[in-house]
């Protein structure tokens, strides 16, 4: 007993100490919120090196190298060091350490769900004054994609890697059965009835599947039904409101009728993909980053449709921005800003999208000759761009990731145990409010 | 009463089943690394590659400087393990046979350090490393890992079980402390030492998070980080090119497996003799 007490005491002391060290030095160093003007643009061509910390996978490496080369042609005095820092989670952990050590890279990726956390702590450079100084035409960006990286009316980074959830369907099967992908929730019942096949009580073919393993896939369903995940001030959970619960009640109904497949837990994604390829599911909701992969892998014709809508018709963004860190020298900021503009610029937008498999972000790029050629090659992407401005960011609360675990669990209980959505979501809302209160 | 032959046959069957379960992931790793990418996409998994290919190894080697990574991993492992073992020997000797104020409380502090994960302490350590300019050097890979609480704990237990008479006799013969530790106690605790050594080699060889966080350039990266860089995925979490990752993993795991085969006997005696005493 005595020993245990000692242990607990010591460990707690160490934890507190280390977290104190971590926190005390991670307070923002040079944030000046009232400063709304950028230093005047200077034509300083003294050589400068900036680091770009990224989470780009191997298959995006060639596109990245190509972009850096092009950038160097344009700005020969700026050297960009690209440093791979693992996946988004590891990159963020390392970024936090770097902030504490006051040795930050000039440019970094910020995953879209992590933006509020980083923006809130004042470690990212506010790009707004630079945007207005250099008269960057922000209207050329998809409105939703741009707004996803603003926080309290300030722009902290520009969209770089953008994906969104789409409906990928088996076009060959749809043509045979004479169905079209549903565009509204009202059309789903009829669509699913036609496509679902049963052997006795066993479902041998589901009409469609929505992933339950990550809230990202059903978050837009909550909002499209007229509901919300969090209140506008981000302080209360809205998941227990009638409009917010509508989607899950429908999901349960569709699931019970055998229309709908919902994957949950480890391996669910692989399972869903396999069932789709085997023709056991007609249509799956998945990330647009995989459209090309679906087209290449499937032995049938693949079509893509935007998420069906009800009161709204939105879809949520995934991916990351490219952002500038605060706490670097002024000439580095200037170079970093040039790099950020170049990486997100309209001139290379299509090439970047093609090289990485992510979505173009610029309206002018889409309507350019290059853009037209891209759509001719991949007509499947058109479904996304017809709804370009409806691709929006997730709720901007620093506690969102933590809070979303509560209703992800609710989805799991509905899928696995067939529990009642209303009770589940009311419980989830209580848990979420507890988490939000601590913020 | 059970027939003893029956019992041993049952035991053998259970042992074989358990072994198969343990070996299967390794088998899967190996055959996946020899499969072409198309075969991984097929609906029915194949238990033996239909088209046997070395291309994945060639690709993995071409995509990243694996020799450099391997060298770095080796330097890191040798550095870390040398320091850990020597410091653990010295500390364990003091905790087991020494007699000084606060000895047992200090030892509890060491044990407490065992339960703190590296994710908790890496931020302050990162700051320290940044302040002394050690980031992206071998110092940052080795020095913060120089002490292993686990090693100290295991060796202390081993030393404690050695009779004090041995030490007294050596003292009478005029042996000084380091001589007693390295020439007399260490050989007697050899099975434990080998256990510590092997666990620490495996731990350091396989470490991912620490070297990733502490280094920034390709010429300082280690094997595990190199493999992570080969990944193609969906939004960062669902892997698409398993065949490459598996080929890389075979390259990383091979030295450890070879080490295990050659030291198997020591490991087994160490496990059964000292750890559970």
mmCIF file with all atom_site columns, N, CA and C in Angstrom, chain A residues 89-132:
data_model
loop_
_atom_site.group_PDB
_atom_site.id
_atom_site.type_symbol
_atom_site.label_atom_id
_atom_site.label_alt_id
_atom_site.label_comp_id
_atom_site.label_asym_id
_atom_site.label_entity_id
_atom_site.label_seq_id
_atom_site.pdbx_PDB_ins_code
_atom_site.Cartn_x
_atom_site.Cartn_y
_atom_site.Cartn_z
_atom_site.occupancy
_atom_site.B_iso_or_equiv
_atom_site.pdbx_formal_charge
_atom_site.auth_seq_id
_atom_site.auth_comp_id
_atom_site.auth_asym_id
_atom_site.auth_atom_id
_atom_site.pdbx_PDB_model_num
ATOM 1   N N  . UNK A 1 89  ? -1.291  13.119 -37.181 1.00 0.00 ? 89  UNK A N  1
ATOM 2   C CA . UNK A 1 89  ? -1.183  13.084 -35.722 1.00 0.00 ? 89  UNK A CA 1
ATOM 3   C C  . UNK A 1 89  ? 0.244   13.323 -35.249 1.00 0.00 ? 89  UNK A C  1
ATOM 4   N N  . UNK A 1 90  ? 1.180   12.615 -35.870 1.00 0.00 ? 90  UNK A N  1
ATOM 5   C CA . UNK A 1 90  ? 2.575   12.768 -35.468 1.00 0.00 ? 90  UNK A CA 1
ATOM 6   C C  . UNK A 1 90  ? 3.082   14.158 -35.816 1.00 0.00 ? 90  UNK A C  1
ATOM 7   N N  . UNK A 1 91  ? 2.695   14.637 -36.988 1.00 0.00 ? 91  UNK A N  1
ATOM 8   C CA . UNK A 1 91  ? 3.090   15.981 -37.399 1.00 0.00 ? 91  UNK A CA 1
ATOM 9   C C  . UNK A 1 91  ? 2.636   16.997 -36.359 1.00 0.00 ? 91  UNK A C  1
ATOM 10  N N  . UNK A 1 92  ? 1.392   16.832 -35.899 1.00 0.00 ? 92  UNK A N  1
ATOM 11  C CA . UNK A 1 92  ? 0.870   17.785 -34.918 1.00 0.00 ? 92  UNK A CA 1
ATOM 12  C C  . UNK A 1 92  ? 1.581   17.691 -33.579 1.00 0.00 ? 92  UNK A C  1
ATOM 13  N N  . UNK A 1 93  ? 1.883   16.458 -33.154 1.00 0.00 ? 93  UNK A N  1
ATOM 14  C CA . UNK A 1 93  ? 2.613   16.302 -31.893 1.00 0.00 ? 93  UNK A CA 1
ATOM 15  C C  . UNK A 1 93  ? 3.965   16.980 -31.984 1.00 0.00 ? 93  UNK A C  1
ATOM 16  N N  . UNK A 1 94  ? 4.617   16.755 -33.114 1.00 0.00 ? 94  UNK A N  1
ATOM 17  C CA . UNK A 1 94  ? 5.944   17.330 -33.288 1.00 0.00 ? 94  UNK A CA 1
ATOM 18  C C  . UNK A 1 94  ? 5.869   18.850 -33.364 1.00 0.00 ? 94  UNK A C  1
ATOM 19  N N  . UNK A 1 95  ? 4.818   19.338 -33.996 1.00 0.00 ? 95  UNK A N  1
ATOM 20  C CA . UNK A 1 95  ? 4.630   20.773 -34.106 1.00 0.00 ? 95  UNK A CA 1
ATOM 21  C C  . UNK A 1 95  ? 4.496   21.393 -32.712 1.00 0.00 ? 95  UNK A C  1
ATOM 22  N N  . UNK A 1 96  ? 3.760   20.707 -31.857 1.00 0.00 ? 96  UNK A N  1
ATOM 23  C CA . UNK A 1 96  ? 3.597   21.214 -30.500 1.00 0.00 ? 96  UNK A CA 1
ATOM 24  C C  . UNK A 1 96  ? 4.935   21.285 -29.770 1.00 0.00 ? 96  UNK A C  1
ATOM 25  N N  . UNK A 1 97  ? 5.755   20.262 -29.976 1.00 0.00 ? 97  UNK A N  1
ATOM 26  C CA . UNK A 1 97  ? 7.079   20.271 -29.365 1.00 0.00 ? 97  UNK A CA 1
ATOM 27  C C  . UNK A 1 97  ? 7.914   21.416 -29.926 1.00 0.00 ? 97  UNK A C  1
ATOM 28  N N  . UNK A 1 98  ? 7.826   21.605 -31.235 1.00 0.00 ? 98  UNK A N  1
ATOM 29  C CA . UNK A 1 98  ? 8.602   22.655 -31.885 1.00 0.00 ? 98  UNK A CA 1
ATOM 30  C C  . UNK A 1 98  ? 8.171   24.039 -31.400 1.00 0.00 ? 98  UNK A C  1
ATOM 31  N N  . UNK A 1 99  ? 6.871   24.177 -31.162 1.00 0.00 ? 99  UNK A N  1
ATOM 32  C CA . UNK A 1 99  ? 6.358   25.452 -30.660 1.00 0.00 ? 99  UNK A CA 1
ATOM 33  C C  . UNK A 1 99  ? 6.923   25.707 -29.265 1.00 0.00 ? 99  UNK A C  1
ATOM 34  N N  . UNK A 1 100 ? 6.929   24.666 -28.440 1.00 0.00 ? 100 UNK A N  1
ATOM 35  C CA . UNK A 1 100 ? 7.471   24.795 -27.092 1.00 0.00 ? 100 UNK A CA 1
ATOM 36  C C  . UNK A 1 100 ? 8.955   25.132 -27.134 1.00 0.00 ? 100 UNK A C  1
ATOM 37  N N  . UNK A 1 101 ? 9.660   24.584 -28.114 1.00 0.00 ? 101 UNK A N  1
ATOM 38  C CA . UNK A 1 101 ? 11.093  24.827 -28.224 1.00 0.00 ? 101 UNK A CA 1
ATOM 39  C C  . UNK A 1 101 ? 11.392  26.127 -28.963 1.00 0.00 ? 101 UNK A C  1
ATOM 40  N N  . UNK A 1 102 ? 10.351  26.777 -29.428 1.00 0.00 ? 102 UNK A N  1
ATOM 41  C CA . UNK A 1 102 ? 10.483  28.019 -30.214 1.00 0.00 ? 102 UNK A CA 1
ATOM 42  C C  . UNK A 1 102 ? 11.371  27.823 -31.439 1.00 0.00 ? 102 UNK A C  1
ATOM 43  N N  . UNK A 1 103 ? 11.316  26.659 -32.030 1.00 0.00 ? 103 UNK A N  1
ATOM 44  C CA . UNK A 1 103 ? 12.037  26.423 -33.281 1.00 0.00 ? 103 UNK A CA 1
ATOM 45  C C  . UNK A 1 103 ? 11.057  25.840 -34.286 1.00 0.00 ? 103 UNK A C  1
ATOM 46  N N  . UNK A 1 104 ? 10.212  26.685 -34.822 1.00 0.00 ? 104 UNK A N  1
ATOM 47  C CA . UNK A 1 104 ? 9.141   26.190 -35.673 1.00 0.00 ? 104 UNK A CA 1
ATOM 48  C C  . UNK A 1 104 ? 9.535   26.246 -37.140 1.00 0.00 ? 104 UNK A C  1
ATOM 49  N N  . UNK A 1 105 ? 8.936   25.389 -37.963 1.00 0.00 ? 105 UNK A N  1
ATOM 50  C CA . UNK A 1 105 ? 9.144   25.502 -39.403 1.00 0.00 ? 105 UNK A CA 1
ATOM 51  C C  . UNK A 1 105 ? 8.377   26.726 -39.899 1.00 0.00 ? 105 UNK A C  1
ATOM 52  N N  . UNK A 1 106 ? 8.728   27.208 -41.084 1.00 0.00 ? 106 UNK A N  1
ATOM 53  C CA . UNK A 1 106 ? 8.023   28.373 -41.620 1.00 0.00 ? 106 UNK A CA 1
ATOM 54  C C  . UNK A 1 106 ? 6.634   27.975 -42.112 1.00 0.00 ? 106 UNK A C  1
ATOM 55  N N  . UNK A 1 107 ? 6.562   26.813 -42.759 1.00 0.00 ? 107 UNK A N  1
ATOM 56  C CA . UNK A 1 107 ? 5.314   26.389 -43.385 1.00 0.00 ? 107 UNK A CA 1
ATOM 57  C C  . UNK A 1 107 ? 4.981   24.970 -42.925 1.00 0.00 ? 107 UNK A C  1
ATOM 58  N N  . UNK A 1 108 ? 3.704   24.699 -42.732 1.00 0.00 ? 108 UNK A N  1
ATOM 59  C CA . UNK A 1 108 ? 3.307   23.370 -42.282 1.00 0.00 ? 108 UNK A CA 1
ATOM 60  C C  . UNK A 1 108 ? 1.918   23.014 -42.803 1.00 0.00 ? 108 UNK A C  1
ATOM 61  N N  . UNK A 1 109 ? 1.587   21.730 -42.728 1.00 0.00 ? 109 UNK A N  1
ATOM 62  C CA . UNK A 1 109 ? 0.211   21.290 -42.985 1.00 0.00 ? 109 UNK A CA 1
ATOM 63  C C  . UNK A 1 109 ? -0.559  21.370 -41.686 1.00 0.00 ? 109 UNK A C  1
ATOM 64  N N  . UNK A 1 110 ? -1.795  21.806 -41.742 1.00 0.00 ? 110 UNK A N  1
ATOM 65  C CA . UNK A 1 110 ? -2.677  21.702 -40.582 1.00 0.00 ? 110 UNK A CA 1
ATOM 66  C C  . UNK A 1 110 ? -3.917  20.929 -41.029 1.00 0.00 ? 110 UNK A C  1
ATOM 67  N N  . UNK A 1 111 ? -4.157  19.821 -40.382 1.00 0.00 ? 111 UNK A N  1
ATOM 68  C CA . UNK A 1 111 ? -5.318  18.997 -40.726 1.00 0.00 ? 111 UNK A CA 1
ATOM 69  C C  . UNK A 1 111 ? -6.582  19.784 -40.386 1.00 0.00 ? 111 UNK A C  1
ATOM 70  N N  . UNK A 1 112 ? -7.616  19.626 -41.200 1.00 0.00 ? 112 UNK A N  1
ATOM 71  C CA . UNK A 1 112 ? -8.766  20.529 -41.103 1.00 0.00 ? 112 UNK A CA 1
ATOM 72  C C  . UNK A 1 112 ? -9.436  20.492 -39.727 1.00 0.00 ? 112 UNK A C  1
ATOM 73  N N  . UNK A 1 113 ? -9.502  19.323 -39.094 1.00 0.00 ? 113 UNK A N  1
ATOM 74  C CA . UNK A 1 113 ? -10.142 19.253 -37.780 1.00 0.00 ? 113 UNK A CA 1
ATOM 75  C C  . UNK A 1 113 ? -9.279  19.845 -36.673 1.00 0.00 ? 113 UNK A C  1
ATOM 76  N N  . UNK A 1 114 ? -7.981  19.999 -36.938 1.00 0.00 ? 114 UNK A N  1
ATOM 77  C CA . UNK A 1 114 ? -7.070  20.506 -35.914 1.00 0.00 ? 114 UNK A CA 1
ATOM 78  C C  . UNK A 1 114 ? -6.924  22.015 -35.980 1.00 0.00 ? 114 UNK A C  1
ATOM 79  N N  . UNK A 1 115 ? -7.486  22.632 -37.031 1.00 0.00 ? 115 UNK A N  1
ATOM 80  C CA . UNK A 1 115 ? -7.296  24.071 -37.210 1.00 0.00 ? 115 UNK A CA 1
ATOM 81  C C  . UNK A 1 115 ? -7.712  24.891 -35.991 1.00 0.00 ? 115 UNK A C  1
ATOM 82  N N  . UNK A 1 116 ? -8.938  24.690 -35.452 1.00 0.00 ? 116 UNK A N  1
ATOM 83  C CA . UNK A 1 116 ? -9.352  25.517 -34.316 1.00 0.00 ? 116 UNK A CA 1
ATOM 84  C C  . UNK A 1 116 ? -8.357  25.468 -33.158 1.00 0.00 ? 116 UNK A C  1
ATOM 85  N N  . UNK A 1 117 ? -7.857  24.272 -32.873 1.00 0.00 ? 117 UNK A N  1
ATOM 86  C CA . UNK A 1 117 ? -6.905  24.107 -31.780 1.00 0.00 ? 117 UNK A CA 1
ATOM 87  C C  . UNK A 1 117 ? -5.669  24.981 -31.981 1.00 0.00 ? 117 UNK A C  1
ATOM 88  N N  . UNK A 1 118 ? -5.076  24.898 -33.175 1.00 0.00 ? 118 UNK A N  1
ATOM 89  C CA . UNK A 1 118 ? -3.855  25.649 -33.446 1.00 0.00 ? 118 UNK A CA 1
ATOM 90  C C  . UNK A 1 118 ? -4.135  27.145 -33.586 1.00 0.00 ? 118 UNK A C  1
ATOM 91  N N  . UNK A 1 119 ? -5.231  27.482 -34.262 1.00 0.00 ? 119 UNK A N  1
ATOM 92  C CA . UNK A 1 119 ? -5.561  28.901 -34.447 1.00 0.00 ? 119 UNK A CA 1
ATOM 93  C C  . UNK A 1 119 ? -5.854  29.541 -33.095 1.00 0.00 ? 119 UNK A C  1
ATOM 94  N N  . UNK A 1 120 ? -6.552  28.807 -32.254 1.00 0.00 ? 120 UNK A N  1
ATOM 95  C CA . UNK A 1 120 ? -6.947  29.311 -30.948 1.00 0.00 ? 120 UNK A CA 1
ATOM 96  C C  . UNK A 1 120 ? -5.732  29.619 -30.069 1.00 0.00 ? 120 UNK A C  1
ATOM 97  N N  . UNK A 1 121 ? -4.683  28.834 -30.198 1.00 0.00 ? 121 UNK A N  1
ATOM 98  C CA . UNK A 1 121 ? -3.532  29.060 -29.334 1.00 0.00 ? 121 UNK A CA 1
ATOM 99  C C  . UNK A 1 121 ? -2.575  30.103 -29.913 1.00 0.00 ? 121 UNK A C  1
ATOM 100 N N  . UNK A 1 122 ? -2.943  30.677 -31.062 1.00 0.00 ? 122 UNK A N  1
ATOM 101 C CA . UNK A 1 122 ? -2.178  31.808 -31.578 1.00 0.00 ? 122 UNK A CA 1
ATOM 102 C C  . UNK A 1 122 ? -0.805  31.467 -32.130 1.00 0.00 ? 122 UNK A C  1
ATOM 103 N N  . UNK A 1 123 ? -0.624  30.243 -32.615 1.00 0.00 ? 123 UNK A N  1
ATOM 104 C CA . UNK A 1 123 ? 0.692   29.875 -33.128 1.00 0.00 ? 123 UNK A CA 1
ATOM 105 C C  . UNK A 1 123 ? 0.780   29.984 -34.648 1.00 0.00 ? 123 UNK A C  1
ATOM 106 N N  . UNK A 1 124 ? -0.382  30.201 -35.291 1.00 0.00 ? 124 UNK A N  1
ATOM 107 C CA . UNK A 1 124 ? -0.377  30.327 -36.746 1.00 0.00 ? 124 UNK A CA 1
ATOM 108 C C  . UNK A 1 124 ? -0.419  31.799 -37.142 1.00 0.00 ? 124 UNK A C  1
ATOM 109 N N  . UNK A 1 125 ? 0.217   32.119 -38.247 1.00 0.00 ? 125 UNK A N  1
ATOM 110 C CA . UNK A 1 125 ? 0.212   33.496 -38.718 1.00 0.00 ? 125 UNK A CA 1
ATOM 111 C C  . UNK A 1 125 ? -1.127  33.813 -39.385 1.00 0.00 ? 125 UNK A C  1
ATOM 112 N N  . UNK A 1 126 ? -1.690  34.943 -39.034 1.00 0.00 ? 126 UNK A N  1
ATOM 113 C CA . UNK A 1 126 ? -2.930  35.391 -39.668 1.00 0.00 ? 126 UNK A CA 1
ATOM 114 C C  . UNK A 1 126 ? -2.595  35.884 -41.075 1.00 0.00 ? 126 UNK A C  1
ATOM 115 N N  . UNK A 1 127 ? -3.177  35.221 -42.070 1.00 0.00 ? 127 UNK A N  1
ATOM 116 C CA . UNK A 1 127 ? -2.847  35.575 -43.460 1.00 0.00 ? 127 UNK A CA 1
ATOM 117 C C  . UNK A 1 127 ? -3.674  36.744 -43.980 1.00 0.00 ? 127 UNK A C  1
ATOM 118 N N  . UNK A 1 128 ? -4.735  37.094 -43.246 1.00 0.00 ? 128 UNK A N  1
ATOM 119 C CA . UNK A 1 128 ? -5.674  38.123 -43.737 1.00 0.00 ? 128 UNK A CA 1
ATOM 120 C C  . UNK A 1 128 ? -4.972  39.400 -44.201 1.00 0.00 ? 128 UNK A C  1
ATOM 121 N N  . UNK A 1 129 ? -4.081  40.006 -43.380 1.00 0.00 ? 129 UNK A N  1
ATOM 122 C CA . UNK A 1 129 ? -3.429  41.237 -43.848 1.00 0.00 ? 129 UNK A CA 1
ATOM 123 C C  . UNK A 1 129 ? -2.598  41.029 -45.111 1.00 0.00 ? 129 UNK A C  1
ATOM 124 N N  . UNK A 1 130 ? -1.982  39.879 -45.247 1.00 0.00 ? 130 UNK A N  1
ATOM 125 C CA . UNK A 1 130 ? -1.195  39.593 -46.450 1.00 0.00 ? 130 UNK A CA 1
ATOM 126 C C  . UNK A 1 130 ? -2.099  39.436 -47.673 1.00 0.00 ? 130 UNK A C  1
ATOM 127 N N  . UNK A 1 131 ? -3.249  38.806 -47.445 1.00 0.00 ? 131 UNK A N  1
ATOM 128 C CA . UNK A 1 131 ? -4.203  38.622 -48.545 1.00 0.00 ? 131 UNK A CA 1
ATOM 129 C C  . UNK A 1 131 ? -4.670  39.973 -49.049 1.00 0.00 ? 131 UNK A C  1
ATOM 130 N N  . UNK A 1 132 ? -4.987  40.881 -48.134 1.00 0.00 ? 132 UNK A N  1
ATOM 131 C CA . UNK A 1 132 ? -5.493  42.176 -48.601 1.00 0.00 ? 132 UNK A CA 1
ATOM 132 C C  . UNK A 1 132 ? -4.347  43.036 -49.168 1.00 0.00 ? 132 UNK A C  1
#
